[in-house]
PDB file of C-alpha atoms in Angstrom:
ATOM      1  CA  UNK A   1     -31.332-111.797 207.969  1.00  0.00           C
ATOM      2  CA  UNK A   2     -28.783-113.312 205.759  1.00  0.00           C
ATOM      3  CA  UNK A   3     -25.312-113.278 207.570  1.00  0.00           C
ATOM      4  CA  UNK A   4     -23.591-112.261 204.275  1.00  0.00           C
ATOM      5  CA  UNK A   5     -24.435-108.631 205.187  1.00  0.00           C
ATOM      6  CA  UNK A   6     -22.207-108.984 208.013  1.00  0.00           C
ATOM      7  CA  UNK A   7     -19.546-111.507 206.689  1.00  0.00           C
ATOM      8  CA  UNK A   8     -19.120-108.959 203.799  1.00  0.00           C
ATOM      9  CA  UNK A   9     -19.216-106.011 205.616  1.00  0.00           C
ATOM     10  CA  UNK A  10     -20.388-104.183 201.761  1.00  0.00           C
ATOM     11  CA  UNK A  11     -21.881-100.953 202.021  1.00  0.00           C
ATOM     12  CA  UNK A  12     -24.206 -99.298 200.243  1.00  0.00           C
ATOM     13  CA  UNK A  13     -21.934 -97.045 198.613  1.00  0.00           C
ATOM     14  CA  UNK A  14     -19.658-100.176 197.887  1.00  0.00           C
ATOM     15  CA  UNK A  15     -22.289-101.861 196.197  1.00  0.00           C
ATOM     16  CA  UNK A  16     -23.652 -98.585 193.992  1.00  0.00           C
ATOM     17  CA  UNK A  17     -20.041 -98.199 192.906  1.00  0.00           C
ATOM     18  CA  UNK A  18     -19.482-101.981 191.465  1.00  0.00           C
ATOM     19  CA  UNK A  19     -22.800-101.236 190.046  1.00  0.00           C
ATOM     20  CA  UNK A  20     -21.839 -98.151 188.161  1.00  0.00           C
ATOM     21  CA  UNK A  21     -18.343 -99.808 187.490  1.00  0.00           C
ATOM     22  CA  UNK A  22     -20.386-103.184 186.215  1.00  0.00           C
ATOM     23  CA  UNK A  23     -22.793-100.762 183.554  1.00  0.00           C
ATOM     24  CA  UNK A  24     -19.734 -98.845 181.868  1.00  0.00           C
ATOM     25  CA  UNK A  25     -20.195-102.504 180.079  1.00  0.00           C
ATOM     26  CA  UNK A  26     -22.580-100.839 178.022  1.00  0.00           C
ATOM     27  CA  UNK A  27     -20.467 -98.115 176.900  1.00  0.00           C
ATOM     28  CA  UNK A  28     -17.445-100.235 176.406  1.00  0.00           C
ATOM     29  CA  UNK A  29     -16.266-102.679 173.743  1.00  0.00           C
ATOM     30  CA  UNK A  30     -18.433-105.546 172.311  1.00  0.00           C
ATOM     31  CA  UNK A  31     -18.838-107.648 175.397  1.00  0.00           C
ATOM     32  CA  UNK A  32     -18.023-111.703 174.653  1.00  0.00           C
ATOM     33  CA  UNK A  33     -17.529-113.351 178.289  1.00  0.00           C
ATOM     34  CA  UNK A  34     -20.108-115.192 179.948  1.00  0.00           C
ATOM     35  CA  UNK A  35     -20.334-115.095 183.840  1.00  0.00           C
ATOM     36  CA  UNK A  36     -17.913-113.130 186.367  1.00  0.00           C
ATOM     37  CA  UNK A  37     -15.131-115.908 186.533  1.00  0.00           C
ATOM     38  CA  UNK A  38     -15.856-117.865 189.555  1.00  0.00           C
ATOM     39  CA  UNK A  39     -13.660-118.468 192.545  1.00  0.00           C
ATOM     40  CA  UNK A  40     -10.886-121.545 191.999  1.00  0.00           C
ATOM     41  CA  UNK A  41     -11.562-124.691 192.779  1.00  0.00           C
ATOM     42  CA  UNK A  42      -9.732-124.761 195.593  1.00  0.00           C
ATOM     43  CA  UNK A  43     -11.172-121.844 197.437  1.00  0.00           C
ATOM     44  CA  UNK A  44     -14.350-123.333 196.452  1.00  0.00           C
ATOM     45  CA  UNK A  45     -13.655-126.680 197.982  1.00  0.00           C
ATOM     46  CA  UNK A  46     -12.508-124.354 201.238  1.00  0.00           C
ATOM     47  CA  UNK A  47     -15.978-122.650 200.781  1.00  0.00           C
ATOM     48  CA  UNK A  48     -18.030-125.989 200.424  1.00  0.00           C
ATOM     49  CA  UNK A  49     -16.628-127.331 203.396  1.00  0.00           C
ATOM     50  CA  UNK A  50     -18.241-124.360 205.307  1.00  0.00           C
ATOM     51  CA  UNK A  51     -21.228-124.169 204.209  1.00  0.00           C
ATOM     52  CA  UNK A  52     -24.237-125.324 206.606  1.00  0.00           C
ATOM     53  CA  UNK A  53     -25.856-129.160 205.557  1.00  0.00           C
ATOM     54  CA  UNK A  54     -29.505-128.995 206.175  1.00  0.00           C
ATOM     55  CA  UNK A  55     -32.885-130.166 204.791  1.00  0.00           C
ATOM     56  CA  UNK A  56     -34.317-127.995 201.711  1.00  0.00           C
ATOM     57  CA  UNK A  57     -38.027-126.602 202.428  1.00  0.00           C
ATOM     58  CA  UNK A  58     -39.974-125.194 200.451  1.00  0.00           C
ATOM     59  CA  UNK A  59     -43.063-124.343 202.133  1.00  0.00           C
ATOM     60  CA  UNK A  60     -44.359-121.370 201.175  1.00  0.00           C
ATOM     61  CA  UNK A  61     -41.897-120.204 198.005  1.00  0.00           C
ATOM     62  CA  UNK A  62     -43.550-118.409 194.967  1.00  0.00           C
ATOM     63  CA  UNK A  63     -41.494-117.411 192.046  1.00  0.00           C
ATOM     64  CA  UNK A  64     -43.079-113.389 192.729  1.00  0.00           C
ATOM     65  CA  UNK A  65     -41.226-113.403 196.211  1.00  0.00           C
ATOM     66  CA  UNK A  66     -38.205-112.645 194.085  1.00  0.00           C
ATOM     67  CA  UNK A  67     -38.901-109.391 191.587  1.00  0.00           C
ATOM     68  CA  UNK A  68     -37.442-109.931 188.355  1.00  0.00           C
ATOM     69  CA  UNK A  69     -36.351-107.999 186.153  1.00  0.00           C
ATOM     70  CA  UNK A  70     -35.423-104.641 187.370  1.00  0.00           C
ATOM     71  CA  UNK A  71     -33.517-101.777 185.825  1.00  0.00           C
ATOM     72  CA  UNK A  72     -30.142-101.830 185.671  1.00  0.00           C
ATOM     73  CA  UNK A  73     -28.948 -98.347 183.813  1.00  0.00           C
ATOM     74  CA  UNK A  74     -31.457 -96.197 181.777  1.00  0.00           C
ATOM     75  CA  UNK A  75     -33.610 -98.327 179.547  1.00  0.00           C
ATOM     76  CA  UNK A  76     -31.722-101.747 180.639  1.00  0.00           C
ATOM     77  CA  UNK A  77     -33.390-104.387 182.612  1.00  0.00           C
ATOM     78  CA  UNK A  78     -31.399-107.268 184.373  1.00  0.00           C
ATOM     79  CA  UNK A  79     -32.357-109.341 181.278  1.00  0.00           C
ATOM     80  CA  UNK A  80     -31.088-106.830 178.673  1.00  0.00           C
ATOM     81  CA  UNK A  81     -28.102-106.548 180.539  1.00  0.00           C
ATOM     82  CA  UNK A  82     -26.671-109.973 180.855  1.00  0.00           C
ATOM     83  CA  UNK A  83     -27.625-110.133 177.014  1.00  0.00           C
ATOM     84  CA  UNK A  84     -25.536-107.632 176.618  1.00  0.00           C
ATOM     85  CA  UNK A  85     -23.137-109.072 178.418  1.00  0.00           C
ATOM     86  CA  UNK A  86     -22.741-112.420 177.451  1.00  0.00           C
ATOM     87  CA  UNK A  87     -23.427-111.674 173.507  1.00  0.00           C
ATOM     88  CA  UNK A  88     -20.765-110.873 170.784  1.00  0.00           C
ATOM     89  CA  UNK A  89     -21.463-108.063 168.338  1.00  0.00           C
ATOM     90  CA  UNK A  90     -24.766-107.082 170.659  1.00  0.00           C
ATOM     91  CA  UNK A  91     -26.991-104.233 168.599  1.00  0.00           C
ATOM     92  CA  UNK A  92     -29.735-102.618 171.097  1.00  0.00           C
ATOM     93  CA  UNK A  93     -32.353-100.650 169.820  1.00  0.00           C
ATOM     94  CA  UNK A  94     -33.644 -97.621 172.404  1.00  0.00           C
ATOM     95  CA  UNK A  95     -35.511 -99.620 174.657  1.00  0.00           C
ATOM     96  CA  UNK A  96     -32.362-101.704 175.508  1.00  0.00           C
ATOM     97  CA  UNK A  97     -34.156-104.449 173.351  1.00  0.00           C
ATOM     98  CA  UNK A  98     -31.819-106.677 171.824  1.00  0.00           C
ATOM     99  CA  UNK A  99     -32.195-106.078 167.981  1.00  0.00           C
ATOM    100  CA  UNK A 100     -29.363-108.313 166.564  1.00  0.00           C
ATOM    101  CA  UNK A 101     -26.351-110.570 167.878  1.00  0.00           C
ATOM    102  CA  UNK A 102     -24.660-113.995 168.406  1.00  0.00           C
ATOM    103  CA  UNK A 103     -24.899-115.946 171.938  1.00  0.00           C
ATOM    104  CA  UNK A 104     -22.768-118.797 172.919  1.00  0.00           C
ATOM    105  CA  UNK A 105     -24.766-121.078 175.210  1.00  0.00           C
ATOM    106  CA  UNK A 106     -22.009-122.583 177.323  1.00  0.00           C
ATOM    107  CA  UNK A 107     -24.193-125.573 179.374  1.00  0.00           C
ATOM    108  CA  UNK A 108     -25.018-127.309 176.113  1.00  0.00           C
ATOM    109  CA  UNK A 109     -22.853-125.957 173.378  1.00  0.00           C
ATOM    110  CA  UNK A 110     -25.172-123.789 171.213  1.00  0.00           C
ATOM    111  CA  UNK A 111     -24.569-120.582 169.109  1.00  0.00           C
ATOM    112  CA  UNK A 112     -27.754-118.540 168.573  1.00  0.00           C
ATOM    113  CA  UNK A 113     -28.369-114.898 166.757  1.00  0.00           C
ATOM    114  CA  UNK A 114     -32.172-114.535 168.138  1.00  0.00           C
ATOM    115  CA  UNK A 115     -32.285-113.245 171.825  1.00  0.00           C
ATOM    116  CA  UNK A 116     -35.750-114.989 171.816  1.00  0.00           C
ATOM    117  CA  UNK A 117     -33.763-117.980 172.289  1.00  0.00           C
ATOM    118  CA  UNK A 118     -32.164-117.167 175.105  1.00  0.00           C
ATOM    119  CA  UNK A 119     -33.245-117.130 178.710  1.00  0.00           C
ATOM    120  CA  UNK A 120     -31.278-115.615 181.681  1.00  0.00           C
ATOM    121  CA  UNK A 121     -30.645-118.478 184.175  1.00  0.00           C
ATOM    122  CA  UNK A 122     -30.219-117.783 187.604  1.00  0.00           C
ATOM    123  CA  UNK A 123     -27.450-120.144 188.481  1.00  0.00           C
ATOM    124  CA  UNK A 124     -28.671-121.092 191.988  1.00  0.00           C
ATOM    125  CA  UNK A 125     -32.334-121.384 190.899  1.00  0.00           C
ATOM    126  CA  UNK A 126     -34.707-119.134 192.962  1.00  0.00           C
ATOM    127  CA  UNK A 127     -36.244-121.764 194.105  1.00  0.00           C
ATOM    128  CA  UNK A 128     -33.559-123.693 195.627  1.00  0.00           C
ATOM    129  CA  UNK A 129     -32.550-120.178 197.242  1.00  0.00           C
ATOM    130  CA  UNK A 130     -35.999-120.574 198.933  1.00  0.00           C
ATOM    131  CA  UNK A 131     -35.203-124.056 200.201  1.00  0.00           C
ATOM    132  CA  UNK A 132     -32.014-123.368 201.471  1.00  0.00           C
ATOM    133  CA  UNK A 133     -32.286-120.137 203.533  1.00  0.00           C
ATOM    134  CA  UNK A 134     -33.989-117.304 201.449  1.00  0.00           C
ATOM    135  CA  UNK A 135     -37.476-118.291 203.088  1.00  0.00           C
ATOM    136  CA  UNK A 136     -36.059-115.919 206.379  1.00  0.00           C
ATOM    137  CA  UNK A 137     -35.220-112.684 203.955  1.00  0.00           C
ATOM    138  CA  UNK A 138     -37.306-109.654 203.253  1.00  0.00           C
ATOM    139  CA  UNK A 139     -38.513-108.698 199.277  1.00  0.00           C
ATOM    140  CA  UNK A 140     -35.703-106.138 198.886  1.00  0.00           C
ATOM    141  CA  UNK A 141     -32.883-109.087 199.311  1.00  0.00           C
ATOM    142  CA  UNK A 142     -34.508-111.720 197.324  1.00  0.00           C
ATOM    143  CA  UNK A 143     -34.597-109.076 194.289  1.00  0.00           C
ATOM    144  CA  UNK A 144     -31.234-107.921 194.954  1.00  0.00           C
ATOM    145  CA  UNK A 145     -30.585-112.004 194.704  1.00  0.00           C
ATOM    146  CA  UNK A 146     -32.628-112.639 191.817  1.00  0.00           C
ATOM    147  CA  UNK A 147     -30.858-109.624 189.998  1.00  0.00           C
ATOM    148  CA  UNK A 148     -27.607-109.697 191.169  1.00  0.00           C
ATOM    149  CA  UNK A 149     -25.007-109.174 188.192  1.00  0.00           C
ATOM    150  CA  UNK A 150     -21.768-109.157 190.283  1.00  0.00           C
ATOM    151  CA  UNK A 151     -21.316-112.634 191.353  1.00  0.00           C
ATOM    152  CA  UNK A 152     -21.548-115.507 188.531  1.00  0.00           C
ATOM    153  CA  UNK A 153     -25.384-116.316 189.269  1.00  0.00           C
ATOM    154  CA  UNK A 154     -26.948-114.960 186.023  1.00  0.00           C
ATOM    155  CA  UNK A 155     -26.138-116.514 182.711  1.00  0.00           C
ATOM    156  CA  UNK A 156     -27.852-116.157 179.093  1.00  0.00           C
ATOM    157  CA  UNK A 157     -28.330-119.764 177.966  1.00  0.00           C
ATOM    158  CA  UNK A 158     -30.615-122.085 175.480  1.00  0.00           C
ATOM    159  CA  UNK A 159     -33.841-121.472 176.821  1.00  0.00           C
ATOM    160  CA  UNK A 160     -35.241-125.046 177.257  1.00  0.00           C
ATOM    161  CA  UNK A 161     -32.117-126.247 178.379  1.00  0.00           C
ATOM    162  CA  UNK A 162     -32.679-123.553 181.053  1.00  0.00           C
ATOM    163  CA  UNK A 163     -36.218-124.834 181.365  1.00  0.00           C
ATOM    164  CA  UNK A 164     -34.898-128.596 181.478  1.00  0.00           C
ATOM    165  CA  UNK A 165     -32.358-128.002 184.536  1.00  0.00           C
ATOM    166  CA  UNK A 166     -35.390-126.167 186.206  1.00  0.00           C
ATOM    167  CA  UNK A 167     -35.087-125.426 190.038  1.00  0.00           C
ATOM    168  CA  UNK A 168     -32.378-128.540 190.293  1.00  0.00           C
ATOM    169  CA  UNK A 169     -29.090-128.367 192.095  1.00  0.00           C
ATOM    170  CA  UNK A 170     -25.885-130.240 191.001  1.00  0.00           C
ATOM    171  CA  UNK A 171     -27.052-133.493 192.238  1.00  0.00           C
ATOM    172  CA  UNK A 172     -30.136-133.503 190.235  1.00  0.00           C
ATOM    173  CA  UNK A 173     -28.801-131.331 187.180  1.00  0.00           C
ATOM    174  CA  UNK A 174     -25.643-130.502 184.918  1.00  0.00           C
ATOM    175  CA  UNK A 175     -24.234-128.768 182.116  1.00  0.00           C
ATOM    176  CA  UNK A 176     -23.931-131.549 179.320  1.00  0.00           C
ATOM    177  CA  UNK A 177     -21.119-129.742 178.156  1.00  0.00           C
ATOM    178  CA  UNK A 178     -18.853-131.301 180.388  1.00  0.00           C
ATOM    179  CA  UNK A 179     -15.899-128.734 180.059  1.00  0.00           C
ATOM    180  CA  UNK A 180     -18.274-126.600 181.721  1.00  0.00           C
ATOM    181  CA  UNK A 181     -18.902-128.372 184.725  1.00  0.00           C
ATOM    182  CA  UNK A 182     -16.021-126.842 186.729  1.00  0.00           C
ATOM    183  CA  UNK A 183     -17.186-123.219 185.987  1.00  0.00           C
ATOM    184  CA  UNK A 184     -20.518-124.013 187.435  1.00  0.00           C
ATOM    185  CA  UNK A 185     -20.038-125.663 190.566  1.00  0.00           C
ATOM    186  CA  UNK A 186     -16.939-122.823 191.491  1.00  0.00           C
ATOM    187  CA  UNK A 187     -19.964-120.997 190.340  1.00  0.00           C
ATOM    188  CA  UNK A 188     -22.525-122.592 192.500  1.00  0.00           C
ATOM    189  CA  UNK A 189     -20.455-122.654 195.791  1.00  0.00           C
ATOM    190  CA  UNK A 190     -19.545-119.470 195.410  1.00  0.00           C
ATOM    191  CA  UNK A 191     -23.214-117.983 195.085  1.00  0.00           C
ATOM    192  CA  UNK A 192     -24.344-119.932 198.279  1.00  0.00           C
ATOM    193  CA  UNK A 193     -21.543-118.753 200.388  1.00  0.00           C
ATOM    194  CA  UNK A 194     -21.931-115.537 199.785  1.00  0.00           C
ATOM    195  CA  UNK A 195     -25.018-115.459 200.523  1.00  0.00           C
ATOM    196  CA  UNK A 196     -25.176-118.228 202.954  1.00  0.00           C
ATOM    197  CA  UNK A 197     -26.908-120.535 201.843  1.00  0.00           C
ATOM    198  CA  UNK A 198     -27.680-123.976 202.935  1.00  0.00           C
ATOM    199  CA  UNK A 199     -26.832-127.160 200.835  1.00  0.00           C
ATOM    200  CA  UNK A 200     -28.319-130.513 201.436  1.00  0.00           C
ATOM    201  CA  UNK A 201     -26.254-133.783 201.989  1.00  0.00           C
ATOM    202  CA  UNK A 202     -26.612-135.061 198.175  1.00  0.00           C
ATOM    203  CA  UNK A 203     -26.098-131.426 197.002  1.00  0.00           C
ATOM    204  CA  UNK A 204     -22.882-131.506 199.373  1.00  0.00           C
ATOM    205  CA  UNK A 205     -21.699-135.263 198.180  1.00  0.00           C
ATOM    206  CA  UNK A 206     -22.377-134.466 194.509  1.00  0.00           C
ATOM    207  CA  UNK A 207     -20.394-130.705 194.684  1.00  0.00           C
ATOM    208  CA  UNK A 208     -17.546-132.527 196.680  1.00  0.00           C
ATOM    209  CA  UNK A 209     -17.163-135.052 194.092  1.00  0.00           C
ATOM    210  CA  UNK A 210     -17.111-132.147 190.904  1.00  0.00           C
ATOM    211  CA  UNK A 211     -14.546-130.069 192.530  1.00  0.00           C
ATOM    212  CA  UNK A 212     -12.418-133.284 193.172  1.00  0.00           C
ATOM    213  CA  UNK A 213     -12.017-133.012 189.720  1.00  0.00           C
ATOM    214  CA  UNK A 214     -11.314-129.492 188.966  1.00  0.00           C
TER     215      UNK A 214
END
């Protein structure tokens, strides 16, 4: 079992509550930010140095070991909702489908007004997850992973730039908008601590080396 159960000592009740906090979103003004706003660089550099430095494997993974999408409120899948989310001027029809819109793709710089352009990245890639600890944990917490709109792990961005970075970590892949890269490796540390995850020694050397700069 993942020890961020413990380490975070959330309870259910906790969780439903950010949840139901989180959705007002949709009943609020035009949403325009991207992510949750990571932890600073410095508490991420604190965070880094904690995590565990092991071996990636990833006998066994298969993209349907983490359900995606799920409902988030009503009509709303995950999908829908980070759309919502992350868009300016977002118009949803009644099936929570995106009908009209603008999207700012922060990893490569792009503006689009078709949600068919966008995909939903999951920040840590499931994958990776797999590799680095999320092989031990049972269905329910892989989807609560793979759907998890509190922490900065899901992001609308250009689709084949999403399809491009893949199941890399920051050793392997990054933003090309370099202004970015900050965001996403306070991003990144924070995701695997909190749900402690592994990293391996490049993914360590190459996170140290970001944050230096941050």
């Amino acid at each position: 079992m993942p020890k961020f159960y413990a380490r975070r000592r959330l309870s259910i009740l906790a969780a439903f509550t950010g949840l139901i906090a989180s959705v007002g979103l949709f009943n609020g003004p035009t949403a325009s930010a991207a992510l949750p706003t990571p932890i600073s660089a410095a508490t991420a550099r604190t965070y880094l140095a904690s995590l565990t430095v092991a071996t990636e494997n990833r006998t066994g993974y298969d993209r349907d070991l983490f359900p995606t999408w799920i409902t988030i409120s009503g009509t709303c899948n995950t999908r829908e909702y980070i759309l919502k989310r992350d868009g300016s001027n977002v118009v949803t029809n009644s099936a929570c489908t995106a009908t009209s819109g603008s999207w700012y793709s922060p990893y490569d710089g792009a503006t689009w007004t078709a949600a068919s352009d966008l995909d939903i990245d999951h920040l840590v890639p499931l994958a990776e997850a797999w590799d680095s600890g999320a092989s031990a944990w049972t269905t329910a917490q892989r989807q609560a992973f793979a759907n998890d709109v509190t922490r900065p792990q899901l992001i609308a961005v250009t689709d084949n730039v999403n399809q491009s970075k893949s199941d890399q970590d920051p050793a392997e892949w990054m933003p090309s908008v370099t202004s970015y890269r900050c965001t996403y490796v306070r991003a990144w540390v924070q995701v695997k601590y909190y749900y402690d995850l592994s990293v391996d020694s490049a993914e360590k050397s190459a996170l140290t080396s970001y944050l230096a700069g941050c």
